[in-house]
Each structure stands twice: as structure tokens, then as C-alpha cells.
Short mmCIF file of C-alpha atoms in Angstrom, two decimals:
data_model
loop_
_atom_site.label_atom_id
_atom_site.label_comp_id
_atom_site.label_asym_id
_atom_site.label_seq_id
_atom_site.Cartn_x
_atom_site.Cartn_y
_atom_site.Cartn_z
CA UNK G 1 103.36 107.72 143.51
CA UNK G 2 102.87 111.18 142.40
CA UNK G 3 103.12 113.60 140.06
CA UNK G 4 105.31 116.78 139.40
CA UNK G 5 105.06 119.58 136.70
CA UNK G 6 106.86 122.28 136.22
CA UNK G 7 106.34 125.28 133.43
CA UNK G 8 109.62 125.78 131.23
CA UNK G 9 107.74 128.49 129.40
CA UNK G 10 104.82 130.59 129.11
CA UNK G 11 101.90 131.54 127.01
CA UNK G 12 100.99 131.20 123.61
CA UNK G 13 103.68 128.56 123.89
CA UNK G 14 103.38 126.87 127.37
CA UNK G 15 106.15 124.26 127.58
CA UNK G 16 106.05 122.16 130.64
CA UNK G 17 108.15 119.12 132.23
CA UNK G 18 106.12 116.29 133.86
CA UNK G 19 107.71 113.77 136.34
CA UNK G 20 106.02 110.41 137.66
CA UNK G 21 103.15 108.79 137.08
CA UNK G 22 99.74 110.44 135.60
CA UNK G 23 96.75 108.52 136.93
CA UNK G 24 93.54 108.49 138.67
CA UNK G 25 95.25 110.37 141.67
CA UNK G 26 97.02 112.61 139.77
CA UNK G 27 95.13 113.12 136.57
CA UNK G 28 92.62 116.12 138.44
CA UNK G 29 95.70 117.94 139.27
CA UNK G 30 97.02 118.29 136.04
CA UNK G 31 93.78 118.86 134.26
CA UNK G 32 93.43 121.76 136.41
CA UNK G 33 96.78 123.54 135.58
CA UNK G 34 96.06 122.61 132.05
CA UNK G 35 92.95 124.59 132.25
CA UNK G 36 94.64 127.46 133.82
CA UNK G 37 97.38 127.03 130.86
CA UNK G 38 94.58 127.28 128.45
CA UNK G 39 92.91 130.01 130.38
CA UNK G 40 95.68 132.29 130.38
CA UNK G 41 96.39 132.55 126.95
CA UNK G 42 97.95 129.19 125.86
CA UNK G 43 98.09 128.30 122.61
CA UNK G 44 100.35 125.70 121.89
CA UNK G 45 100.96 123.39 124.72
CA UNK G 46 104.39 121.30 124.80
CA UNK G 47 104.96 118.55 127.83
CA UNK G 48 108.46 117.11 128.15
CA UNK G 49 107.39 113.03 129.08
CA UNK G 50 110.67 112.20 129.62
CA UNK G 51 110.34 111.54 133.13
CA UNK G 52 106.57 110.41 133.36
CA UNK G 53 106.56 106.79 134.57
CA UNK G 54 103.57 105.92 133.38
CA UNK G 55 99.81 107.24 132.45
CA UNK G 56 96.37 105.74 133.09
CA UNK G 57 93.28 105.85 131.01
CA UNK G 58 92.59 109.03 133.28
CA UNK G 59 95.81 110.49 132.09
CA UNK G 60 94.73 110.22 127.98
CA UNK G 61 91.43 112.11 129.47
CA UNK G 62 93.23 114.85 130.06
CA UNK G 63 95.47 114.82 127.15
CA UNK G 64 92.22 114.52 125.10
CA UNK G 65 90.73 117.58 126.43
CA UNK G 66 93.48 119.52 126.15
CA UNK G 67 93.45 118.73 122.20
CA UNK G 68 89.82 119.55 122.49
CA UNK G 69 90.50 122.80 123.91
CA UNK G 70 93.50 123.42 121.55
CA UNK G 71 92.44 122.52 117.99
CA UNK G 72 89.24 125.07 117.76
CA UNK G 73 91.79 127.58 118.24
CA UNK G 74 94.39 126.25 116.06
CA UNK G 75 96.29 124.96 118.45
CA UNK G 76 98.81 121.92 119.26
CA UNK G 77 99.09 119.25 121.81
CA UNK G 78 102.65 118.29 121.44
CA UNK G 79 103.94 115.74 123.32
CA UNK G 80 108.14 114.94 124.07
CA UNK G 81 110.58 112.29 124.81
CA UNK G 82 107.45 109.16 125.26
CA UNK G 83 109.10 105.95 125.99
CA UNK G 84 108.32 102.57 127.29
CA UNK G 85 105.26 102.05 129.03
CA UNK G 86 103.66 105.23 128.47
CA UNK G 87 104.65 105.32 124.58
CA UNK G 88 102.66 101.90 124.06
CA UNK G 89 99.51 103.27 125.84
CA UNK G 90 99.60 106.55 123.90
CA UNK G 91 100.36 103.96 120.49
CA UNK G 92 97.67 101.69 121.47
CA UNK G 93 95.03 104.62 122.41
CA UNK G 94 95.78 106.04 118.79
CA UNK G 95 97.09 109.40 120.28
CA UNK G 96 99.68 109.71 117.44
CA UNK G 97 96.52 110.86 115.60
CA UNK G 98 95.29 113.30 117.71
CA UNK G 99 98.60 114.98 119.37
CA UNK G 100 102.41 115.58 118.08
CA UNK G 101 104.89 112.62 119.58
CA UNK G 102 107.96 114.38 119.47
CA UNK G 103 111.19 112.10 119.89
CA UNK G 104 113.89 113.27 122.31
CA UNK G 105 115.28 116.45 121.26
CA UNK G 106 115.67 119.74 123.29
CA UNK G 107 113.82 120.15 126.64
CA UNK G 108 111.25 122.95 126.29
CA UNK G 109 112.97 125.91 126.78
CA UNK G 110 113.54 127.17 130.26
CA UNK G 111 114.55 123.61 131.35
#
């Protein structure tokens, strides 16, 4: 499987839509656009789950350092529309103290 990202918005608000499955084979690639995300001026970083299938201990990694990178700065990890699978990971990994879990509402604008 793989997995697809597309911005909706950019910085200090980056909003982007991920689609698939975030694991071991996919986890480096999004790490690396969150990096350039954060390196560009990102402040507040908003992904639309919706469509993401699932997500792998190597997936929370990179949700982790993202709130790393974030909270120094005042920043947000905010994360949309989590369901099934991927909802009782992020539950069971206690993400809901580290990051926003949005419910379904709006797509981040753009999308």
C-alpha cells in the first residue's frame, strides 16, 4: 500500500490531506515533507485522516516529532476526521494528550 499527501494550505497554517496507510514504508516520506512544512515557516500543522487506512508505530514517530518540533514554538499538531483502526492506535498510544483529535468537520481549506 502507499501513501498520498496533498497540501490544502500553506504556512503558518499548513493544512494537508493524507490518503492510505502510514507505516514503515511510508513513514520516511512523510517525515520528510513534514520537515520541509516545518522548515518553511509552519506553524500550525492540520492533517485531514479521513482517508488514512491505517498507521504503524512508525507513523506515531512522526506525529511525535512533529509535536516536538511544534510546541517550542507554540505550535499545534492537529489532527482530523480519525476513525477506526487508526483512532484506537492514536487512543491507545495516548496521542489525545499530545496532539488535537478533531472530529469530522470541514476539510482544511483548499480541499
Amino acid at each position: 500500500m502507499t501513501l498520498s499527501f496533498t497540501e490544502t494550505r500553506g504556512a503558518p497554517e499548513v493544512g494537508a490531506r493524507l490518503q492510505g496507510r502510514l507505516d514503515t514504508a511510508t513513514a520516511p516520506a512523510l517525515e520528510e515533507q513534514v520537515g520541509r512544512w516545518l522548515d518553511g515557516g509552519a506553524r500550525d500543522l492540520e492533517l485531514d485522516c479521513r482517508d488514512l487506512e491505517y498507521v504503524s508505530s512508525a507513523g506515531l514517530r512522526v506525529f511525535l516529532g512533529a509535536v516536538k518540533r511544534l510546541k517550542p514554538q507554540g505550535g499545534r499538531l492537529v489532527l482530523v476526521g480519525t476513525r477506526g483502526v487508526v483512532r484506537e492506535v492514536l487512543d491507545l498510544a495516548g496521542f489525545g494528550a499530545l496532539v488535537e483529535l478533531k472530529e469530522d468537520g470541514p476539510c482544511p481549506a483548499g480541499s
